CSV table of C-alpha atoms in Angstrom, one decimal:
chain,number,residue,atom,x,y,z
A,1,MET,CA,0.0,0.0,0.0
A,2,LYS,CA,2.9,2.3,0.6
A,3,PHE,CA,4.0,1.7,-2.9
A,4,LEU,CA,0.6,2.7,-4.2
A,5,LYS,CA,0.8,6.0,-2.3
A,6,LEU,CA,4.3,6.5,-3.7
A,7,LEU,CA,2.9,5.9,-7.2
A,8,PHE,CA,0.6,8.9,-7.0
A,9,ASN,CA,3.1,11.2,-5.3
A,10,LYS,CA,4.0,14.2,-7.4
A,11,THR,CA,7.7,14.0,-6.7
A,12,PHE,CA,7.7,10.3,-7.8
A,13,ILE,CA,5.8,11.2,-11.0
A,14,ILE,CA,8.3,14.0,-11.7
A,15,VAL,CA,11.2,11.6,-11.5
A,16,ILE,CA,9.5,9.1,-13.7
A,17,ALA,CA,8.7,11.9,-16.2
A,18,CYS,CA,12.3,12.9,-16.3
A,19,LEU,CA,13.4,9.4,-17.1
A,20,VAL,CA,10.6,9.1,-19.7
A,21,GLN,CA,11.8,12.3,-21.3
A,22,ILE,CA,15.4,11.1,-21.5
A,23,GLY,CA,14.2,7.9,-23.1
A,24,ILE,CA,12.0,9.8,-25.6
A,25,ILE,CA,14.9,12.1,-26.5
A,26,MET,CA,17.1,9.1,-27.1
A,27,LEU,CA,14.5,7.5,-29.3
A,28,VAL,CA,13.9,10.7,-31.2
A,29,SER,CA,17.7,11.1,-31.7
A,30,LEU,CA,17.9,7.5,-33.1
A,31,PHE,CA,14.8,7.3,-35.3
A,32,LEU,CA,13.8,10.9,-36.0
A,33,SER,CA,17.2,12.6,-36.3
A,34,GLU,CA,16.3,14.3,-39.5
A,35,TYR,CA,13.3,16.0,-37.8
A,36,LEU,CA,15.1,16.7,-34.5
A,37,TYR,CA,15.3,20.4,-35.2
A,38,GLN,CA,11.6,20.8,-36.0
A,39,PHE,CA,10.7,18.8,-32.9
A,40,TRP,CA,12.9,21.0,-30.7
A,41,LEU,CA,11.5,24.2,-32.3
A,42,ILE,CA,7.9,23.2,-31.8
A,43,SER,CA,8.6,22.2,-28.2
A,44,THR,CA,10.4,25.5,-27.5
A,45,ILE,CA,7.5,27.6,-29.0
A,46,ILE,CA,4.9,25.8,-26.9
A,47,SER,CA,7.1,26.1,-23.8
A,48,PHE,CA,7.5,29.8,-24.4
A,49,LEU,CA,3.7,30.3,-24.7
A,50,LEU,CA,3.2,28.4,-21.5
A,51,PHE,CA,6.0,30.5,-19.9
A,52,LEU,CA,3.9,33.6,-20.7
A,53,ALA,CA,0.8,31.9,-19.3
A,54,VAL,CA,2.7,31.2,-16.0
A,55,VAL,CA,4.0,34.8,-15.7
A,56,ASN,CA,0.6,36.3,-16.2
A,57,SER,CA,-1.2,33.8,-13.9
A,58,ARG,CA,-2.6,34.5,-10.4
A,59,ASP,CA,-0.5,31.7,-8.9
A,60,ILE,CA,1.7,32.4,-5.9
A,61,PRO,CA,5.4,33.3,-6.6
A,62,GLU,CA,6.6,29.8,-5.5
A,63,THR,CA,4.4,28.0,-8.0
A,64,LYS,CA,5.5,30.4,-10.8
A,65,MET,CA,9.1,29.8,-10.0
A,66,LEU,CA,8.7,26.1,-10.1
A,67,TRP,CA,7.1,26.1,-13.5
A,68,LEU,CA,9.5,28.6,-15.0
A,69,ALA,CA,12.5,26.5,-13.7
A,70,ILE,CA,11.0,23.5,-15.5
A,71,LEU,CA,9.7,25.0,-18.7
A,72,LEU,CA,12.8,27.1,-19.7
A,73,PRO,CA,15.6,24.5,-19.5
A,74,LEU,CA,13.5,21.4,-20.3
A,75,PRO,CA,10.8,22.4,-22.9
A,76,PHE,CA,9.4,19.0,-23.7
A,77,PHE,CA,9.5,17.7,-20.1
A,78,GLY,CA,8.1,21.1,-18.9
A,79,ILE,CA,5.2,20.9,-21.3
A,80,ILE,CA,4.2,17.4,-20.1
A,81,MET,CA,4.5,18.4,-16.4
A,82,TYR,CA,2.6,21.7,-16.8
A,83,LEU,CA,-0.3,20.1,-18.7
A,84,THR,CA,-0.4,17.3,-16.2
A,85,PHE,CA,-0.2,19.3,-12.9
A,86,ALA,CA,-0.7,23.0,-13.5
A,87,ARG,CA,-4.1,22.6,-15.1
A,88,ARG,CA,-6.9,21.7,-12.7
A,89,ARG,CA,-8.7,18.9,-14.5
A,90,VAL,CA,-11.8,19.0,-12.2
A,91,PRO,CA,-15.0,18.3,-14.2
A,92,LYS,CA,-17.0,21.5,-14.6
A,93,ARG,CA,-20.2,19.7,-13.8
A,94,HIS,CA,-18.7,18.7,-10.4
A,95,VAL,CA,-17.8,22.4,-9.7
A,96,ARG,CA,-21.2,23.5,-10.8
A,97,LYS,CA,-22.9,20.9,-8.6
A,98,ILE,CA,-21.1,21.9,-5.5
A,99,SER,CA,-21.5,25.6,-6.2
A,100,LYS,CA,-25.3,25.2,-6.8
A,101,THR,CA,-25.7,23.2,-3.6
A,102,LEU,CA,-23.9,25.8,-1.5
A,103,SER,CA,-26.0,28.6,-3.2
A,104,ASP,CA,-29.3,26.8,-2.7
A,105,ILE,CA,-28.5,26.2,1.0
A,106,ASN,CA,-27.4,29.8,1.5
A,107,SER,CA,-30.7,31.0,0.1
A,108,PHE,CA,-32.7,29.8,3.0
A,109,LEU,CA,-30.2,30.2,5.9
A,110,PRO,CA,-30.7,33.2,8.2
A,111,ILE,CA,-28.7,36.3,7.1
A,112,PRO,CA,-26.6,37.7,10.0
A,113,ASP,CA,-26.9,41.3,11.2
A,114,TYR,CA,-23.5,42.5,10.0
A,115,ASP,CA,-23.7,45.8,11.8
A,116,ALA,CA,-24.3,44.0,15.1
A,117,THR,CA,-21.4,41.6,14.2
A,118,LYS,CA,-19.1,44.5,13.5
A,119,GLN,CA,-19.9,46.1,16.8
A,120,MET,CA,-19.4,42.8,18.7
A,121,LEU,CA,-16.1,41.9,17.1
A,122,SER,CA,-14.6,45.3,17.0
A,123,GLU,CA,-11.0,45.1,15.7
A,124,SER,CA,-11.4,41.4,14.9
A,125,TYR,CA,-14.3,42.0,12.5
A,126,GLY,CA,-12.0,42.0,9.5
A,127,ILE,CA,-11.0,38.4,10.1
A,128,SER,CA,-14.7,37.2,10.0
A,129,SER,CA,-15.6,39.6,7.2
A,130,TYR,CA,-12.9,38.1,4.9
A,131,LEU,CA,-14.4,34.6,5.4
A,132,THR,CA,-17.9,35.9,4.7
A,133,ALA,CA,-16.7,37.5,1.4
A,134,TYR,CA,-14.6,34.7,0.0
A,135,ALA,CA,-15.5,31.4,1.8
A,136,LYS,CA,-19.2,32.3,1.5
A,137,THR,CA,-19.8,31.3,5.1
A,138,ASN,CA,-21.4,33.2,8.0
A,139,GLY,CA,-20.3,33.4,11.6
A,140,ASP,CA,-22.5,33.1,14.6
A,141,GLY,CA,-22.5,34.9,17.9
A,142,ASN,CA,-25.0,32.6,19.7
A,143,SER,CA,-23.0,29.3,19.5
A,144,LYS,CA,-21.0,27.5,22.1
A,145,THR,CA,-17.6,25.8,21.7
A,146,THR,CA,-15.7,23.2,23.7
A,147,TYR,CA,-12.0,22.6,23.1
A,148,PHE,CA,-10.5,19.2,23.4
A,149,SER,CA,-6.7,19.1,23.8
A,150,SER,CA,-6.4,15.4,22.9
A,151,GLY,CA,-8.0,12.8,20.6
A,152,GLU,CA,-8.9,10.7,23.7
A,153,GLU,CA,-11.1,13.5,25.2
A,154,TRP,CA,-12.7,14.2,21.9
A,155,PHE,CA,-13.6,10.6,21.1
A,156,GLU,CA,-15.2,10.1,24.5
A,157,ASP,CA,-17.4,13.1,23.9
A,158,LEU,CA,-18.1,12.2,20.3
A,159,PHE,CA,-19.3,8.7,21.2
A,160,SER,CA,-21.6,10.2,23.9
A,161,GLU,CA,-23.2,12.7,21.5
A,162,ILE,CA,-23.7,10.1,18.7
A,163,GLN,CA,-25.5,7.9,21.3
A,164,LYS,CA,-28.0,10.7,21.7
A,165,ALA,CA,-28.5,11.2,18.0
A,166,GLU,CA,-32.1,11.0,16.9
A,167,LYS,CA,-32.2,12.2,13.2
A,168,PHE,CA,-28.8,12.0,11.4
A,169,VAL,CA,-25.1,11.7,11.8
A,170,PHE,CA,-22.7,13.1,9.1
A,171,MET,CA,-19.0,12.1,9.2
A,172,GLU,CA,-16.3,13.3,6.8
A,173,PHE,CA,-12.6,12.2,7.3
A,174,PHE,CA,-9.4,12.0,5.5
A,175,ILE,CA,-8.6,8.7,7.1
A,176,ILE,CA,-10.7,5.9,8.5
A,177,SER,CA,-8.6,3.0,9.7
A,178,TYR,CA,-9.4,-0.4,11.2
A,179,GLY,CA,-8.8,-0.6,14.9
A,180,LYS,CA,-10.3,-0.3,18.3
A,181,MET,CA,-11.5,3.3,17.7
A,182,TRP,CA,-13.3,2.4,14.5
A,183,ASP,CA,-14.7,-0.9,15.8
A,184,LYS,CA,-16.4,0.9,18.7
A,185,LEU,CA,-17.7,3.7,16.6
A,186,HIS,CA,-18.8,1.3,13.8
A,187,GLU,CA,-20.9,-0.8,16.2
A,188,LEU,CA,-22.6,2.4,17.5
A,189,LEU,CA,-23.3,3.6,14.0
A,190,LYS,CA,-24.9,0.3,13.0
A,191,GLU,CA,-27.1,0.5,16.1
A,192,LYS,CA,-28.2,4.1,15.3
A,193,VAL,CA,-29.1,2.9,11.8
A,194,LYS,CA,-31.4,0.3,13.3
A,195,GLN,CA,-33.0,3.0,15.4
A,196,GLY,CA,-33.8,4.9,12.2
A,197,VAL,CA,-31.0,7.5,12.3
A,198,GLU,CA,-29.6,8.5,8.9
A,199,VAL,CA,-25.8,7.9,8.8
A,200,ARG,CA,-23.7,9.3,6.0
A,201,ILE,CA,-19.9,8.9,5.8
A,202,VAL,CA,-17.3,10.4,3.3
A,203,TYR,CA,-13.7,9.2,3.5
A,204,ASP,CA,-10.8,10.0,1.2
A,205,ASP,CA,-9.7,7.1,-0.9
A,206,LEU,CA,-6.0,7.8,-0.9
A,207,GLY,CA,-6.0,8.8,2.8
A,208,SER,CA,-7.6,5.5,3.8
A,209,LEU,CA,-5.6,3.4,1.3
A,210,GLY,CA,-4.3,0.4,3.1
A,211,LYS,CA,-6.2,1.3,6.2
A,212,VAL,CA,-9.5,-0.2,5.1
A,213,ALA,CA,-10.4,-2.6,2.3
A,214,PRO,CA,-10.7,-1.0,-1.2
A,215,GLY,CA,-14.4,-1.8,-1.3
A,216,TYR,CA,-15.1,-1.1,2.3
A,217,TYR,CA,-17.7,1.6,1.5
A,218,LYS,CA,-19.8,-1.1,-0.2
A,219,LYS,CA,-19.9,-3.1,3.0
A,220,LEU,CA,-21.0,-0.1,5.0
A,221,ARG,CA,-23.8,0.5,2.5
A,222,LYS,CA,-25.1,-3.0,3.0
A,223,GLU,CA,-25.3,-2.1,6.7
A,224,GLY,CA,-27.5,0.9,5.9
A,225,ILE,CA,-24.7,3.5,6.2
A,226,GLU,CA,-24.6,5.8,3.2
A,227,CYS,CA,-20.9,5.8,2.5
A,228,VAL,CA,-18.9,7.2,-0.4
A,229,LYS,CA,-15.2,7.6,-1.2
A,230,PHE,CA,-13.8,10.9,-2.2
A,231,ASN,CA,-11.7,11.1,-5.4
A,232,THR,CA,-11.3,7.4,-6.1
A,233,ILE,CA,-7.8,6.4,-7.2
A,234,TYR,CA,-7.4,4.6,-10.5
A,235,PRO,CA,-4.2,3.4,-12.1
A,236,ILE,CA,-3.9,6.5,-14.3
A,237,PHE,CA,-1.6,9.5,-13.7
A,238,SER,CA,-3.6,12.6,-13.2
A,239,SER,CA,-3.2,15.9,-11.2
A,240,ILE,CA,-6.7,15.5,-9.8
A,241,TYR,CA,-5.4,12.7,-7.5
A,242,ASN,CA,-3.4,15.3,-5.7
A,243,ASN,CA,-6.6,17.1,-4.5
A,244,ARG,CA,-7.5,15.1,-1.4
A,245,ASP,CA,-10.4,15.6,1.1
A,246,HIS,CA,-8.3,16.4,4.2
A,247,ARG,CA,-11.4,17.7,6.1
A,248,LYS,CA,-12.6,16.3,9.4
A,249,ILE,CA,-16.3,17.1,10.0
A,250,VAL,CA,-18.9,15.5,12.2
A,251,VAL,CA,-22.5,16.8,12.4
A,252,ILE,CA,-25.1,15.3,14.8
A,253,ASP,CA,-28.8,16.3,14.3
A,254,GLY,CA,-27.7,19.7,12.9
A,255,SER,CA,-27.0,21.2,16.4
A,256,VAL,CA,-23.7,19.6,17.4
A,257,GLY,CA,-20.6,19.5,15.3
A,258,TYR,CA,-16.8,18.8,15.5
A,259,THR,CA,-13.8,19.7,13.5
A,260,GLY,CA,-10.0,19.6,14.1
A,261,GLY,CA,-7.0,17.5,13.4
A,262,ALA,CA,-8.0,14.0,14.4
A,263,ASN,CA,-9.0,11.3,12.0
A,264,ILE,CA,-10.6,7.9,12.8
A,265,GLY,CA,-7.6,5.7,13.8
A,266,ASP,CA,-6.1,4.2,16.9
A,267,GLU,CA,-3.0,6.5,16.8
A,268,TYR,CA,-5.3,9.6,17.2
A,269,ILE,CA,-6.5,8.4,20.6
A,270,ASN,CA,-3.0,6.9,21.6
A,271,GLU,CA,-4.3,3.3,21.5
A,272,ILE,CA,-1.2,2.6,19.5
A,273,SER,CA,2.1,4.5,19.4
A,274,ARG,CA,3.5,5.2,16.0
A,275,PHE,CA,5.7,8.3,16.7
A,276,GLY,CA,5.6,8.6,20.4
A,277,HIS,CA,2.7,10.5,22.0
A,278,TRP,CA,0.2,11.7,19.4
A,279,LYS,CA,-0.9,15.3,20.2
A,280,ASP,CA,-4.1,16.4,18.5
A,281,ALA,CA,-6.9,18.9,19.0
A,282,VAL,CA,-10.6,19.1,18.1
A,283,VAL,CA,-13.3,21.7,18.8
A,284,LYS,CA,-17.0,21.0,19.4
A,285,ILE,CA,-19.5,23.5,18.2
A,286,GLU,CA,-23.1,23.7,19.4
A,287,GLY,CA,-25.8,26.0,18.1
A,288,ARG,CA,-26.4,27.7,14.7
A,289,GLY,CA,-22.6,27.7,14.0
A,290,VAL,CA,-23.0,24.1,13.1
A,291,PHE,CA,-25.1,25.0,10.1
A,292,GLU,CA,-21.9,25.8,8.1
A,293,LEU,CA,-20.5,22.4,8.9
A,294,THR,CA,-23.7,20.8,7.7
A,295,LYS,CA,-23.7,22.9,4.5
A,296,LEU,CA,-20.1,22.0,3.6
A,297,PHE,CA,-20.7,18.3,4.2
A,298,ILE,CA,-23.9,18.2,2.1
A,299,SER,CA,-22.1,20.0,-0.7
A,300,THR,CA,-19.4,17.4,-0.8
A,301,PHE,CA,-21.7,14.4,-0.4
A,302,ASP,CA,-24.1,15.6,-3.1
A,303,GLY,CA,-21.2,16.5,-5.3
A,304,ILE,CA,-19.9,12.9,-5.2
A,305,THR,CA,-23.3,11.2,-5.4
A,306,LYS,CA,-24.9,13.7,-7.8
A,307,ARG,CA,-28.0,13.7,-5.7
A,308,ASN,CA,-30.1,16.6,-4.4
A,309,SER,CA,-30.5,16.3,-0.6
A,310,ASP,CA,-33.7,17.6,1.1
A,311,TYR,CA,-31.7,20.4,2.6
A,312,LEU,CA,-34.4,21.8,4.9
A,313,LYS,CA,-34.6,18.7,7.2
A,314,TYR,CA,-30.9,19.0,8.1
A,315,PHE,CA,-31.1,22.6,9.4
A,316,PRO,CA,-33.3,22.5,12.5
A,317,LYS,CA,-35.4,25.6,13.2
A,318,ASN,CA,-35.4,25.4,17.0
A,319,VAL,CA,-31.6,25.5,17.7
A,320,LYS,CA,-30.6,26.5,21.1
A,321,MET,CA,-29.2,30.1,21.2
A,322,TYR,CA,-26.3,30.5,23.6
A,323,GLU,CA,-25.6,33.8,25.4
A,324,ASN,CA,-21.9,34.2,25.7
A,325,ASP,CA,-19.0,36.3,24.6
A,326,GLU,CA,-17.7,34.2,21.7
A,327,TYR,CA,-18.2,34.3,18.0
A,328,VAL,CA,-17.8,31.2,15.8
A,329,HIS,CA,-16.9,31.3,12.1
A,330,PHE,CA,-16.5,28.0,10.4
A,331,PHE,CA,-15.2,27.8,6.8
A,332,GLY,CA,-14.0,25.5,4.0
A,333,ASP,CA,-11.1,25.8,1.6
A,334,GLY,CA,-10.3,24.0,-1.6
A,335,PRO,CA,-8.0,24.1,-4.6
A,336,LYS,CA,-8.7,25.9,-7.9
A,337,PRO,CA,-11.2,26.1,-9.6
A,338,PHE,CA,-13.3,25.6,-6.4
A,339,ASP,CA,-11.6,28.6,-4.7
A,340,ASP,CA,-9.6,31.2,-6.5
A,341,GLU,CA,-8.6,32.6,-3.2
A,342,ASN,CA,-6.1,30.8,-0.9
A,343,ILE,CA,-8.6,31.1,1.9
A,344,GLY,CA,-6.8,29.1,4.6
A,345,GLU,CA,-3.5,30.9,4.0
A,346,ASN,CA,-5.1,34.4,4.0
A,347,ASN,CA,-7.0,33.5,7.2
A,348,PHE,CA,-3.7,32.7,8.9
A,349,VAL,CA,-2.2,36.0,7.5
A,350,ASN,CA,-5.2,38.0,8.8
A,351,ILE,CA,-4.9,36.5,12.3
A,352,ILE,CA,-1.1,37.1,12.4
A,353,SER,CA,-1.4,40.6,11.1
A,354,SER,CA,-4.1,41.5,13.7
A,355,ALA,CA,-1.8,40.4,16.6
A,356,GLN,CA,-0.3,43.0,18.9
A,357,LYS,CA,1.0,40.9,21.7
A,358,TYR,CA,1.5,37.3,20.7
A,359,VAL,CA,0.8,34.6,18.2
A,360,TYR,CA,1.2,30.9,19.1
A,361,ILE,CA,1.1,28.2,16.4
A,362,THR,CA,1.2,24.4,16.3
A,363,THR,CA,1.6,22.5,13.0
A,364,PRO,CA,2.9,19.1,12.0
A,365,TYR,CA,4.6,20.5,8.9
A,366,LEU,CA,6.2,23.9,8.4
A,367,ILE,CA,6.8,24.5,4.6
A,368,ILE,CA,5.4,28.0,4.3
A,369,THR,CA,4.8,30.4,1.5
A,370,HIS,CA,6.6,33.7,1.2
A,371,ASN,CA,3.3,35.4,2.1
A,372,LEU,CA,3.1,33.6,5.4
A,373,PHE,CA,6.8,34.1,6.1
A,374,SER,CA,6.5,37.9,5.5
A,375,SER,CA,3.5,38.1,7.9
A,376,LEU,CA,5.4,36.3,10.6
A,377,LYS,CA,8.5,38.4,10.1
A,378,ASN,CA,6.4,41.6,10.2
A,379,ALA,CA,4.6,40.5,13.3
A,380,VAL,CA,8.0,40.1,15.1
A,381,ALA,CA,9.1,43.5,13.8
A,382,ARG,CA,5.9,45.0,15.5
A,383,GLY,CA,7.0,43.5,18.8
A,384,VAL,CA,4.7,40.5,18.7
A,385,ASP,CA,5.9,37.3,20.5
A,386,VAL,CA,5.7,34.7,17.7
A,387,ARG,CA,6.1,31.0,18.7
A,388,ILE,CA,5.7,27.9,16.5
A,389,VAL,CA,5.7,24.3,17.7
A,390,THR,CA,6.5,21.4,15.3
A,391,PRO,CA,7.1,17.6,16.0
A,392,ALA,CA,10.4,16.3,17.3
A,393,ILE,CA,9.5,12.8,16.0
A,394,PRO,CA,8.6,12.9,12.3
A,395,ASP,CA,6.1,10.8,10.4
A,396,LYS,CA,7.7,11.6,7.0
A,397,LYS,CA,11.5,12.1,7.0
A,398,ILE,CA,11.7,14.2,3.8
A,399,ILE,CA,9.0,16.5,4.9
A,400,TYR,CA,10.6,16.7,8.4
A,401,TYR,CA,13.9,17.8,6.8
A,402,CYS,CA,12.0,20.4,4.6
A,403,THR,CA,10.3,21.7,7.7
A,404,ARG,CA,13.6,22.1,9.6
A,405,SER,CA,15.1,23.8,6.6
A,406,ASN,CA,12.8,26.7,7.2
A,407,TYR,CA,13.9,27.2,10.8
A,408,MET,CA,17.0,29.3,10.1
A,409,GLN,CA,15.2,32.1,8.3
A,410,LEU,CA,12.4,32.2,10.8
A,411,LEU,CA,14.8,32.2,13.8
A,412,GLN,CA,16.8,35.0,12.1
A,413,ALA,CA,13.6,36.9,11.8
A,414,GLY,CA,13.0,36.6,15.5
A,415,VAL,CA,10.4,33.8,15.5
A,416,LYS,CA,10.8,31.3,18.4
A,417,ILE,CA,10.6,27.6,17.3
A,418,TYR,CA,10.0,24.6,19.5
A,419,GLU,CA,9.9,20.8,18.8
A,420,TYR,CA,7.5,18.7,20.7
A,421,THR,CA,9.8,16.1,22.2
A,422,PRO,CA,7.2,13.6,23.6
A,423,GLY,CA,6.2,12.6,20.1
A,424,PHE,CA,4.2,13.9,17.1
A,425,ILE,CA,2.2,17.0,17.3
A,426,HIS,CA,-0.6,16.8,14.7
A,427,SER,CA,-2.8,19.7,16.0
A,428,LYS,CA,-3.3,22.6,13.7
A,429,LEU,CA,-3.8,25.6,16.0
A,430,MET,CA,-3.3,29.3,16.0
A,431,VAL,CA,-4.1,31.8,18.8
A,432,ALA,CA,-3.4,35.5,19.1
A,433,ASP,CA,-3.7,38.1,22.0
A,434,ASP,CA,-6.3,36.1,24.0
A,435,LYS,CA,-8.8,37.3,21.3
A,436,VAL,CA,-8.9,34.9,18.4
A,437,ALA,CA,-8.0,31.3,17.7
A,438,PHE,CA,-8.1,28.9,14.8
A,439,VAL,CA,-8.7,25.1,15.1
A,440,GLY,CA,-8.9,23.0,12.0
A,441,THR,CA,-7.4,20.7,9.4
A,442,ILE,CA,-5.0,23.1,7.7
A,443,ASN,CA,-1.3,22.4,8.0
A,444,MET,CA,1.3,25.1,7.3
A,445,ASP,CA,2.5,23.5,4.1
A,446,PHE,CA,1.8,23.9,0.4
A,447,ARG,CA,-0.2,20.7,0.2
A,448,SER,CA,-2.8,22.0,2.7
A,449,LEU,CA,-2.7,25.6,1.5
A,450,LEU,CA,-3.0,24.9,-2.2
A,451,HIS,CA,-4.0,21.4,-3.1
A,452,HIS,CA,-6.3,19.9,-0.5
A,453,PHE,CA,-9.9,20.4,0.5
A,454,GLU,CA,-9.7,21.7,4.1
A,455,CYS,CA,-11.8,23.3,6.8
A,456,GLY,CA,-11.5,25.1,10.1
A,457,VAL,CA,-13.1,27.4,12.5
A,458,ASP,CA,-12.1,30.8,13.9
A,459,ILE,CA,-13.2,31.5,17.4
A,460,ILE,CA,-13.3,35.1,18.5
A,461,GLY,CA,-13.5,35.7,22.2
A,462,GLY,CA,-14.7,33.3,24.9
A,463,GLU,CA,-13.2,30.6,27.0
A,464,SER,CA,-12.1,28.3,24.2
A,465,VAL,CA,-9.5,30.9,23.0
A,466,LEU,CA,-7.9,30.9,26.5
A,467,ALA,CA,-8.1,27.1,26.6
A,468,ILE,CA,-6.2,26.9,23.3
A,469,LYS,CA,-3.6,29.3,24.5
A,470,ASN,CA,-3.1,27.3,27.7
A,471,ASP,CA,-2.8,24.1,25.8
A,472,ILE,CA,-0.1,25.5,23.5
A,473,GLN,CA,1.8,26.9,26.5
A,474,ASN,CA,1.7,23.4,28.1
A,475,VAL,CA,3.0,22.0,24.8
A,476,ILE,CA,5.8,24.5,24.7
A,477,ASP,CA,6.8,23.6,28.3
A,478,LYS,CA,7.3,20.0,27.1
A,479,SER,CA,9.1,21.0,23.9
A,480,GLU,CA,12.8,21.8,23.0
A,481,ASP,CA,13.7,25.4,22.2
A,482,LYS,CA,15.5,25.4,18.8
A,483,LYS,CA,17.1,28.8,19.2
A,484,ASP,CA,20.5,27.3,18.6
A,485,PHE,CA,19.4,25.1,15.8
A,486,LYS,CA,22.1,24.1,13.2
A,487,MET,CA,21.3,21.9,10.2
A,488,ASN,CA,23.6,19.2,8.8
A,489,LYS,CA,25.3,20.7,5.7
A,490,PHE,CA,24.4,17.8,3.4
A,491,VAL,CA,20.8,17.8,4.5
A,492,SER,CA,20.7,21.6,4.1
A,493,LEU,CA,22.1,21.3,0.5
A,494,LEU,CA,19.5,18.6,-0.3
A,495,CYS,CA,16.7,20.8,1.0
A,496,SER,CA,18.0,23.7,-1.0
A,497,VAL,CA,17.5,21.6,-4.1
A,498,LEU,CA,14.1,20.4,-3.0
A,499,ARG,CA,13.0,24.0,-2.2
A,500,ILE,CA,12.0,24.7,-5.7
A,501,PHE,CA,9.6,21.7,-5.5
A,502,PHE,CA,8.1,22.8,-2.2
A,503,PRO,CA,4.8,23.7,-4.0
A,504,LEU,CA,4.4,20.0,-4.8
A,505,LEU,CA,5.1,18.8,-1.2
């Protein structure tokens, strides 16, 4: 199964494409030597036209640099790679279906009082306003959140809430894996189906590859669970396979929802130890703020199944209104052409740019864009205490080295970096000034920021923001300060070469 994952890895495909090009060039030289000049000329012209397309595109600078570095010196190879990976070969009907579903649901959801929201959020209003404008989601000031600092705590609460489900349970995960966690949850879901509860599950085909049987979704369907795979893998090279559903969403009866870093697998609740202690985080949302989770799940499910759900029955009218001082704004993010904006990245930049005192971040991977680096650097220059925690024990060695290769420039900019020594930190968190926090699925790497379907929630004000801050402070206390970090020269050289390919990692 590891081989199959390697087979659809972009870096692997690039290496294969290089070898193929060398072979083709040799064949052309042997059998088409008299037409070699014409072949080279046509390739060069096409490559130059693609060069102009790249220069004038709205892609981030790192992506442009990658394609220019490939197209100019290697015209034929560059053309193949560009047409394979740069173009988003997502069926237009799929994009239209998801867009229509979101639009239809938005048409009957309550419209927030933006003036009241602006007054409530004060200087943090811009963070929520951006998500409303580009993610097409609305925040809510009458919801309640509960923060779970471990997968174990979250799963216990999740199990309890599903036991109480009366109408429906929606679940969307990157990974579902056989084990104690899934066995316990699976039995409960089958029992709920017998009770007349509608259960829908979406899991990513590549994320769950080797973790459940290839046709496992069919087995679940026979049990009455409506289950679909996202972006099924076939033995054909295509850029679309790089766009994975990395979201983690649970919705119960339209009034309780969860999102965060944890998938369904024993490592997420520390039933097994793969890389030391697995540190994760999930947030529970109660109230109307759950509507946005429901909306995003239905758009994905209907997009895959091509059905039209009866939307109204999944958005209860009599949802409890919570009186507190927190504002909840859930949002989804996805690759082009679904989202022309890099919503997750821009949300991070907005939070960092709003900070005046501190910004604390945890992320399993740290392969950041120039835009993110600039916002972190500028925050330090403003006197903001910026701290980032990454794992000390890696799950992917190459990505670990690439993560560490970013330390020096961040340390030189004044960012404080720590490595979580007890194990692998998988939580994706950001908190600033005791005012705003992010919990979600978005890693600080190009894969999450550009290629995957992601989601998360901004929490403005309230107890959960302070709980997230305290959790990160506890993590920092257990972590190693990397202020004197030095990288092996050979590894540093390797990462310098790989840097141009960071947009593919």
